[in-house]
Amino acid sequence: MDCATFVEEQVAHIKQTVGEAQAINALSGGVDSSLVTVLGHRALGDRLRTVFIDNALMREGEPQYVVDAFAQMGIPVENVDARKEFLSALAGLTDPEAKRHAITETFYSGVFGRLVRESGAKFLLHGTILTDIEETVAGIKRQHNILSQLGIDTEQAYGYGVLEPLKTLRKDDVREVCRYLDMPAALANRMPFPGPALATRIVGEVTSERLDTVRKATAIVEEELADSGAFQYMAVLLNDRATGIRENQREFGRIIVVRCIESTDARTATATELPWPKLHQLCHRIVTEIDDVNRCLYDLTPKPPATIEYI
Ligand code: XMP
């Protein structure tokens, strides 16, 4: 792929299609939406409104990290605090699909849908990549039809356009274009992180207290495994509790699973053979630094039959 030609063509296409109108995009900080944001701003400048929606499910410091990283590139990003809305949509839900559905609905029909309607934007920029389209067609992923997800019917939708400048690229091409555009390496090489964020790593109900536990464990795992070279690594909070003993008191504590995998495209995966001392260090930190956690397990299961995430 020739990055220079790709960038030139996409910027020209966005400019030509949007004309003098306003456009909007949601930035998650993942590599796809980050590249769309940079291309969109090259094409439209301040006629592109970029929002980061804080859904309460983000990692430690993530909203600020994303806003700051783009500020350094001269791109303003609005942080929209939608934490309450997402948490109330998730309250009481334990079924994995029901949780995913609540997050999708709150994002598209609720928070982002409202922003799009209120903003008067005539175009949405979306970071769909080729793999998303293939997986949608194959029925592996939920469909990416933004307009219907926004609850906009075809008549109302008339005049609205969705632009998907990355739809011919795969993940490694996206990273290559990011590097070509001199985007920070930390963004270009960012580890995959799912849209439903930490909710995919909580078995059972997603509450702000349980999010705090998994968020702290995630920070430890990401810090300890940053130089592991693994494809993806994470912490997961189980729904069970286990007996333990601390300071001569029996306790019924929480259980964290550490998952670290090798993969090339996330379709299949195997557990990374982490050295024992590293596993001990992870276990030690997780059961001593996080309140109420007294067990730490390492997941050896390949995909298939397991998936990478837990919901
Ligand atoms: P699974 O758990 O299906 O994950 O083996 C495969 C890869 O996809 C990521 N993943 C998602 N990414 N939205 C995303 O953008 C999602 O809903 C989602 N679910 C899983 C996962 O992190 C892994 O890299």
Short mmCIF file of C-alpha atoms and ligand atoms in Angstrom, two decimals:
data_model
loop_
_atom_site.label_atom_id
_atom_site.label_comp_id
_atom_site.label_asym_id
_atom_site.label_seq_id
_atom_site.Cartn_x
_atom_site.Cartn_y
_atom_site.Cartn_z
CA MET A 1 0.00 0.00 0.00
CA ASP A 2 1.20 3.49 -0.83
CA CYS A 3 0.46 5.62 2.25
CA ALA A 4 0.99 8.96 0.49
CA THR A 5 -1.58 8.15 -2.20
CA PHE A 6 -4.02 6.74 0.35
CA VAL A 7 -3.88 9.86 2.53
CA GLU A 8 -4.11 12.23 -0.43
CA GLU A 9 -7.10 10.40 -1.92
CA GLN A 10 -9.02 10.08 1.34
CA VAL A 11 -8.46 13.69 2.39
CA ALA A 12 -9.61 14.85 -1.06
CA HIS A 13 -12.63 12.56 -0.91
CA ILE A 14 -13.69 13.78 2.55
CA LYS A 15 -13.23 17.42 1.48
CA GLN A 16 -15.20 16.97 -1.69
CA THR A 17 -18.04 14.99 -0.09
CA VAL A 18 -18.53 17.19 2.98
CA GLY A 19 -18.09 20.48 1.11
CA GLU A 20 -18.95 23.36 3.45
CA ALA A 21 -21.07 21.24 5.82
CA GLN A 22 -20.28 20.14 9.38
CA ALA A 23 -19.16 16.62 10.27
CA ILE A 24 -18.81 14.74 13.54
CA ASN A 25 -16.95 11.67 14.75
CA ALA A 26 -16.59 9.70 17.95
CA LEU A 27 -13.02 9.03 18.99
CA SER A 28 -12.32 6.09 21.29
CA GLY A 29 -8.54 6.42 21.21
CA GLY A 30 -8.23 3.10 19.40
CA VAL A 31 -6.05 3.10 16.32
CA ASP A 32 -8.94 3.14 13.79
CA SER A 33 -10.90 6.04 15.21
CA SER A 34 -7.62 7.89 15.87
CA LEU A 35 -6.62 7.69 12.21
CA VAL A 36 -10.09 8.78 11.05
CA THR A 37 -9.84 11.78 13.38
CA VAL A 38 -6.48 12.84 11.93
CA LEU A 39 -7.60 12.37 8.31
CA GLY A 40 -10.88 14.18 9.01
CA HIS A 41 -9.14 17.15 10.59
CA ARG A 42 -6.70 17.37 7.69
CA ALA A 43 -9.65 17.55 5.34
CA LEU A 44 -12.12 19.67 7.34
CA GLY A 45 -10.26 21.47 10.13
CA ASP A 46 -12.71 22.83 12.68
CA ARG A 47 -15.71 21.76 10.63
CA LEU A 48 -15.13 18.31 12.11
CA ARG A 49 -16.33 18.01 15.68
CA THR A 50 -14.60 15.14 17.47
CA VAL A 51 -16.08 13.77 20.68
CA PHE A 52 -14.72 11.30 23.19
CA ILE A 53 -17.61 9.68 25.04
CA ASP A 54 -16.71 8.72 28.59
CA ASN A 55 -18.90 5.67 29.16
CA ALA A 56 -17.52 4.90 32.65
CA LEU A 57 -15.98 1.72 31.23
CA MET A 58 -12.58 3.16 30.32
CA ARG A 59 -9.19 2.30 31.74
CA GLU A 60 -7.40 4.41 34.35
CA GLY A 61 -6.67 7.90 33.00
CA GLU A 62 -7.92 6.98 29.53
CA PRO A 63 -10.26 9.94 28.78
CA GLN A 64 -7.56 12.45 29.71
CA TYR A 65 -4.85 10.48 27.89
CA VAL A 66 -6.82 10.55 24.64
CA VAL A 67 -7.78 14.23 24.89
CA ASP A 68 -4.16 15.18 25.69
CA ALA A 69 -2.64 13.06 22.91
CA PHE A 70 -4.84 14.82 20.34
CA ALA A 71 -4.32 18.24 21.87
CA GLN A 72 -0.61 17.71 21.24
CA MET A 73 -1.40 17.12 17.58
CA GLY A 74 -3.43 20.35 17.56
CA ILE A 75 -6.77 18.53 17.38
CA PRO A 76 -9.41 19.54 19.93
CA VAL A 77 -11.46 16.67 21.34
CA GLU A 78 -14.57 17.23 23.44
CA ASN A 79 -14.89 14.92 26.42
CA VAL A 80 -18.56 14.03 26.89
CA ASP A 81 -19.29 12.70 30.36
CA ALA A 82 -21.93 9.99 29.88
CA ARG A 83 -20.89 7.81 32.80
CA LYS A 84 -24.24 7.95 34.62
CA GLU A 85 -26.21 7.09 31.52
CA PHE A 86 -24.15 3.99 30.76
CA LEU A 87 -24.06 2.79 34.37
CA SER A 88 -27.80 3.10 34.72
CA ALA A 89 -28.35 1.23 31.45
CA LEU A 90 -26.13 -1.58 32.78
CA ALA A 91 -27.62 -1.76 36.28
CA GLY A 92 -28.97 -5.20 37.09
CA LEU A 93 -27.81 -6.82 33.84
CA THR A 94 -25.76 -10.01 33.99
CA ASP A 95 -26.36 -11.65 30.61
CA PRO A 96 -23.39 -10.94 28.28
CA GLU A 97 -25.50 -10.14 25.23
CA ALA A 98 -27.88 -7.98 27.25
CA LYS A 99 -24.88 -6.01 28.56
CA ARG A 100 -23.44 -5.55 25.07
CA HIS A 101 -26.85 -4.52 23.75
CA ALA A 102 -27.31 -1.95 26.54
CA ILE A 103 -23.93 -0.41 25.73
CA THR A 104 -24.58 -0.25 21.97
CA GLU A 105 -28.05 1.24 22.50
CA THR A 106 -26.85 3.81 25.01
CA PHE A 107 -24.06 4.83 22.67
CA TYR A 108 -25.92 5.04 19.36
CA SER A 109 -29.56 5.72 20.26
CA GLY A 110 -28.68 7.68 23.37
CA VAL A 111 -25.55 9.72 23.79
CA PHE A 112 -23.96 9.84 20.32
CA GLY A 113 -27.31 9.82 18.52
CA ARG A 114 -28.33 12.90 20.50
CA LEU A 115 -25.04 14.65 19.78
CA VAL A 116 -25.35 13.98 16.06
CA ARG A 117 -28.94 15.24 15.93
CA GLU A 118 -28.17 18.34 17.99
CA SER A 119 -24.95 19.20 16.20
CA GLY A 120 -26.57 19.70 12.82
CA ALA A 121 -23.73 17.67 11.31
CA LYS A 122 -24.51 16.35 7.85
CA PHE A 123 -21.81 13.69 7.90
CA LEU A 124 -20.46 11.12 10.31
CA LEU A 125 -16.93 9.86 9.97
CA HIS A 126 -16.55 6.28 11.10
CA GLY A 127 -13.48 4.05 11.52
CA THR A 128 -14.87 0.88 9.93
CA ILE A 129 -12.03 -1.24 8.52
CA LEU A 130 -12.12 -4.05 5.97
CA THR A 131 -12.08 -6.77 8.65
CA ASP A 132 -15.20 -5.24 10.28
CA ILE A 133 -17.03 -5.41 6.97
CA GLU A 134 -15.96 -9.00 6.34
CA GLU A 135 -16.95 -10.07 9.86
CA THR A 136 -20.28 -8.27 9.57
CA VAL A 137 -21.04 -10.02 6.29
CA ALA A 138 -19.99 -13.36 7.78
CA GLY A 139 -22.32 -12.74 10.75
CA ILE A 140 -19.46 -12.79 13.29
CA LYS A 141 -19.99 -9.22 14.45
CA ARG A 142 -23.04 -7.09 14.93
CA GLN A 143 -23.66 -5.01 11.88
CA HIS A 144 -22.05 -1.63 11.58
CA ASN A 145 -24.99 0.19 10.05
CA ILE A 146 -24.64 3.47 11.85
CA LEU A 147 -27.78 5.13 10.53
CA SER A 148 -30.14 2.43 11.69
CA GLN A 149 -28.27 2.15 14.98
CA LEU A 150 -28.85 5.85 15.47
CA GLY A 151 -32.56 5.25 15.12
CA ILE A 152 -32.74 7.49 12.07
CA ASP A 153 -35.17 6.21 9.47
CA THR A 154 -34.37 6.47 5.77
CA GLU A 155 -36.49 9.58 5.25
CA GLN A 156 -35.02 11.44 8.16
CA ALA A 157 -31.67 10.09 7.14
CA TYR A 158 -31.94 11.68 3.74
CA GLY A 159 -29.08 14.13 3.47
CA TYR A 160 -27.01 12.42 6.13
CA GLY A 161 -23.84 10.73 4.96
CA VAL A 162 -21.56 8.20 6.60
CA LEU A 163 -17.96 8.31 5.50
CA GLU A 164 -15.76 5.29 6.13
CA PRO A 165 -12.31 6.30 4.87
CA LEU A 166 -10.58 3.17 6.24
CA LYS A 167 -12.89 0.60 4.73
CA THR A 168 -10.24 -0.78 2.37
CA LEU A 169 -7.59 -1.17 5.09
CA ARG A 170 -6.67 -3.93 7.50
CA LYS A 171 -5.30 -3.25 10.98
CA ASP A 172 -1.64 -3.42 9.94
CA ASP A 173 -2.31 -0.97 7.07
CA VAL A 174 -4.02 1.38 9.55
CA ARG A 175 -0.94 1.31 11.78
CA GLU A 176 1.30 1.94 8.77
CA VAL A 177 -0.70 5.04 7.74
CA CYS A 178 -0.59 6.29 11.35
CA ARG A 179 3.20 6.04 11.31
CA TYR A 180 3.35 7.70 7.92
CA LEU A 181 1.37 10.62 9.39
CA ASP A 182 3.81 10.85 12.33
CA MET A 183 1.11 10.10 14.84
CA PRO A 184 2.55 9.23 18.29
CA ALA A 185 3.84 5.64 18.39
CA ALA A 186 1.77 5.02 21.52
CA LEU A 187 -1.39 5.63 19.44
CA ALA A 188 -0.22 3.87 16.26
CA ASN A 189 0.79 0.74 18.18
CA ARG A 190 -2.05 0.75 20.68
CA MET A 191 -3.12 -2.70 21.78
CA PRO A 192 -6.63 -3.73 20.64
CA PHE A 193 -9.23 -2.65 23.18
CA PRO A 194 -12.91 -3.46 22.66
CA GLY A 195 -15.61 -0.79 22.22
CA PRO A 196 -17.59 -2.05 25.25
CA ALA A 197 -14.30 -1.61 27.11
CA LEU A 198 -13.95 -2.95 30.66
CA ALA A 199 -17.51 -4.29 30.54
CA THR A 200 -16.17 -7.19 28.43
CA ARG A 201 -13.94 -8.05 31.39
CA ILE A 202 -16.56 -8.21 34.09
CA VAL A 203 -18.52 -11.41 34.48
CA GLY A 204 -21.84 -10.51 36.09
CA GLU A 205 -23.16 -7.05 36.86
CA VAL A 206 -21.18 -3.95 35.82
CA THR A 207 -21.23 -1.48 38.71
CA SER A 208 -18.91 1.41 39.42
CA GLU A 209 -17.43 -0.49 42.36
CA ARG A 210 -16.73 -3.61 40.27
CA LEU A 211 -15.34 -1.38 37.50
CA ASP A 212 -12.91 0.12 40.02
CA THR A 213 -11.62 -3.37 40.87
CA VAL A 214 -11.10 -4.42 37.27
CA ARG A 215 -9.65 -1.00 36.38
CA LYS A 216 -6.99 -1.30 39.09
CA ALA A 217 -6.15 -4.86 38.03
CA THR A 218 -5.95 -3.74 34.39
CA ALA A 219 -3.49 -0.99 35.27
CA ILE A 220 -1.26 -3.52 37.04
CA VAL A 221 -1.44 -6.04 34.18
CA GLU A 222 -0.76 -3.38 31.53
CA GLU A 223 2.19 -2.05 33.48
CA GLU A 224 3.71 -5.47 34.16
CA LEU A 225 3.21 -6.82 30.64
CA ALA A 226 4.00 -3.68 28.63
CA ASP A 227 7.23 -5.18 27.34
CA SER A 228 5.91 -8.74 26.93
CA GLY A 229 5.46 -8.31 23.18
CA ALA A 230 2.12 -10.14 23.51
CA PHE A 231 -0.79 -9.37 21.17
CA GLN A 232 -3.17 -8.46 24.01
CA TYR A 233 -3.28 -8.67 27.80
CA MET A 234 -5.99 -7.92 30.30
CA ALA A 235 -7.52 -8.46 33.72
CA VAL A 236 -10.96 -9.94 34.23
CA LEU A 237 -13.21 -9.87 37.30
CA LEU A 238 -15.19 -13.06 37.94
CA ASN A 239 -18.61 -13.16 39.54
CA ASP A 240 -17.70 -15.75 42.17
CA ARG A 241 -15.96 -15.19 45.46
CA ALA A 242 -13.48 -17.48 47.17
CA THR A 243 -12.44 -18.04 50.75
CA GLY A 244 -9.10 -16.70 51.84
CA ILE A 245 -7.23 -15.67 54.94
CA ARG A 246 -5.61 -12.33 55.62
CA GLU A 247 -4.24 -11.09 58.93
CA ASN A 248 -5.67 -14.19 60.61
CA GLN A 249 -9.17 -13.38 59.43
CA ARG A 250 -11.14 -15.51 57.03
CA GLU A 251 -12.50 -13.48 54.13
CA PHE A 252 -14.62 -14.15 51.11
CA GLY A 253 -12.76 -12.26 48.39
CA ARG A 254 -12.93 -11.43 44.74
CA ILE A 255 -11.19 -13.36 41.95
CA ILE A 256 -9.17 -11.75 39.17
CA VAL A 257 -8.11 -13.61 36.04
CA VAL A 258 -5.07 -12.47 34.07
CA ARG A 259 -5.21 -13.20 30.35
CA CYS A 260 -2.29 -12.66 27.98
CA ILE A 261 -2.41 -13.98 24.44
CA GLU A 262 -0.47 -14.44 21.23
CA SER A 263 -2.35 -13.88 18.00
CA THR A 264 -1.98 -12.28 14.59
CA ASP A 265 -5.58 -11.32 13.80
CA ALA A 266 -7.55 -12.11 16.98
CA ARG A 267 -9.41 -14.90 15.17
CA THR A 268 -7.38 -17.53 16.98
CA ALA A 269 -5.13 -17.12 20.00
CA THR A 270 -2.94 -19.03 22.43
CA ALA A 271 -1.91 -18.15 25.96
CA THR A 272 1.50 -16.51 26.25
CA GLU A 273 4.06 -18.64 28.11
CA LEU A 274 4.90 -15.97 30.65
CA PRO A 275 7.85 -16.71 32.95
CA TRP A 276 6.92 -17.91 36.46
CA PRO A 277 8.57 -14.94 38.20
CA LYS A 278 6.42 -12.55 36.12
CA LEU A 279 3.27 -14.53 36.98
CA HIS A 280 4.20 -14.46 40.67
CA GLN A 281 4.81 -10.72 40.50
CA LEU A 282 1.43 -10.13 38.86
CA CYS A 283 -0.32 -12.33 41.40
CA HIS A 284 1.45 -10.64 44.31
CA ARG A 285 0.55 -7.14 43.16
CA ILE A 286 -3.06 -7.98 42.36
CA VAL A 287 -3.82 -9.62 45.72
CA THR A 288 -1.98 -7.00 47.77
CA GLU A 289 -2.74 -3.75 45.95
CA ILE A 290 -6.45 -4.23 45.29
CA ASP A 291 -8.96 -4.30 48.13
CA ASP A 292 -11.04 -7.37 48.47
CA VAL A 293 -9.18 -9.49 45.89
CA ASN A 294 -7.67 -12.66 47.34
CA ARG A 295 -7.18 -14.89 44.29
CA CYS A 296 -5.43 -14.35 41.00
CA LEU A 297 -5.63 -16.94 38.20
CA TYR A 298 -3.83 -17.16 34.86
CA ASP A 299 -5.99 -18.25 31.91
CA LEU A 300 -4.36 -20.89 29.68
CA THR A 301 -7.30 -21.39 27.33
CA PRO A 302 -6.72 -20.91 23.59
CA LYS A 303 -9.27 -19.39 21.21
CA PRO A 304 -11.20 -21.46 20.25
CA PRO A 305 -12.92 -22.67 22.32
CA ALA A 306 -12.56 -19.56 24.53
CA THR A 307 -12.91 -16.07 23.12
CA ILE A 308 -10.33 -13.46 24.00
CA GLU A 309 -12.71 -11.32 26.06
CA TYR A 310 -15.03 -12.78 28.73
CA ILE A 311 -18.35 -11.45 27.47
P1 XMP B 1 -13.10 -12.08 21.09
O1 XMP B 1 -13.40 -11.84 22.54
O2 XMP B 1 -14.33 -12.11 20.23
O3 XMP B 1 -12.25 -10.81 20.61
O4 XMP B 1 -12.22 -13.29 20.87
C1 XMP B 1 -11.57 -10.74 19.39
C2 XMP B 1 -10.89 -9.38 19.33
O5 XMP B 1 -11.87 -8.36 19.19
C3 XMP B 1 -11.86 -7.51 20.31
N1 XMP B 1 -13.27 -7.29 20.65
C4 XMP B 1 -13.96 -6.19 20.28
N2 XMP B 1 -13.57 -5.07 19.64
N3 XMP B 1 -15.77 -4.21 19.86
C5 XMP B 1 -14.49 -4.09 19.44
O6 XMP B 1 -14.16 -3.04 18.87
C6 XMP B 1 -16.23 -5.30 20.51
O7 XMP B 1 -17.39 -5.39 20.88
C7 XMP B 1 -15.27 -6.34 20.74
N4 XMP B 1 -15.36 -7.56 21.36
C8 XMP B 1 -14.10 -8.10 21.28
C9 XMP B 1 -11.10 -8.23 21.40
O8 XMP B 1 -10.48 -7.33 22.31
C10 XMP B 1 -10.10 -9.03 20.60
O9 XMP B 1 -8.99 -8.25 20.21
#
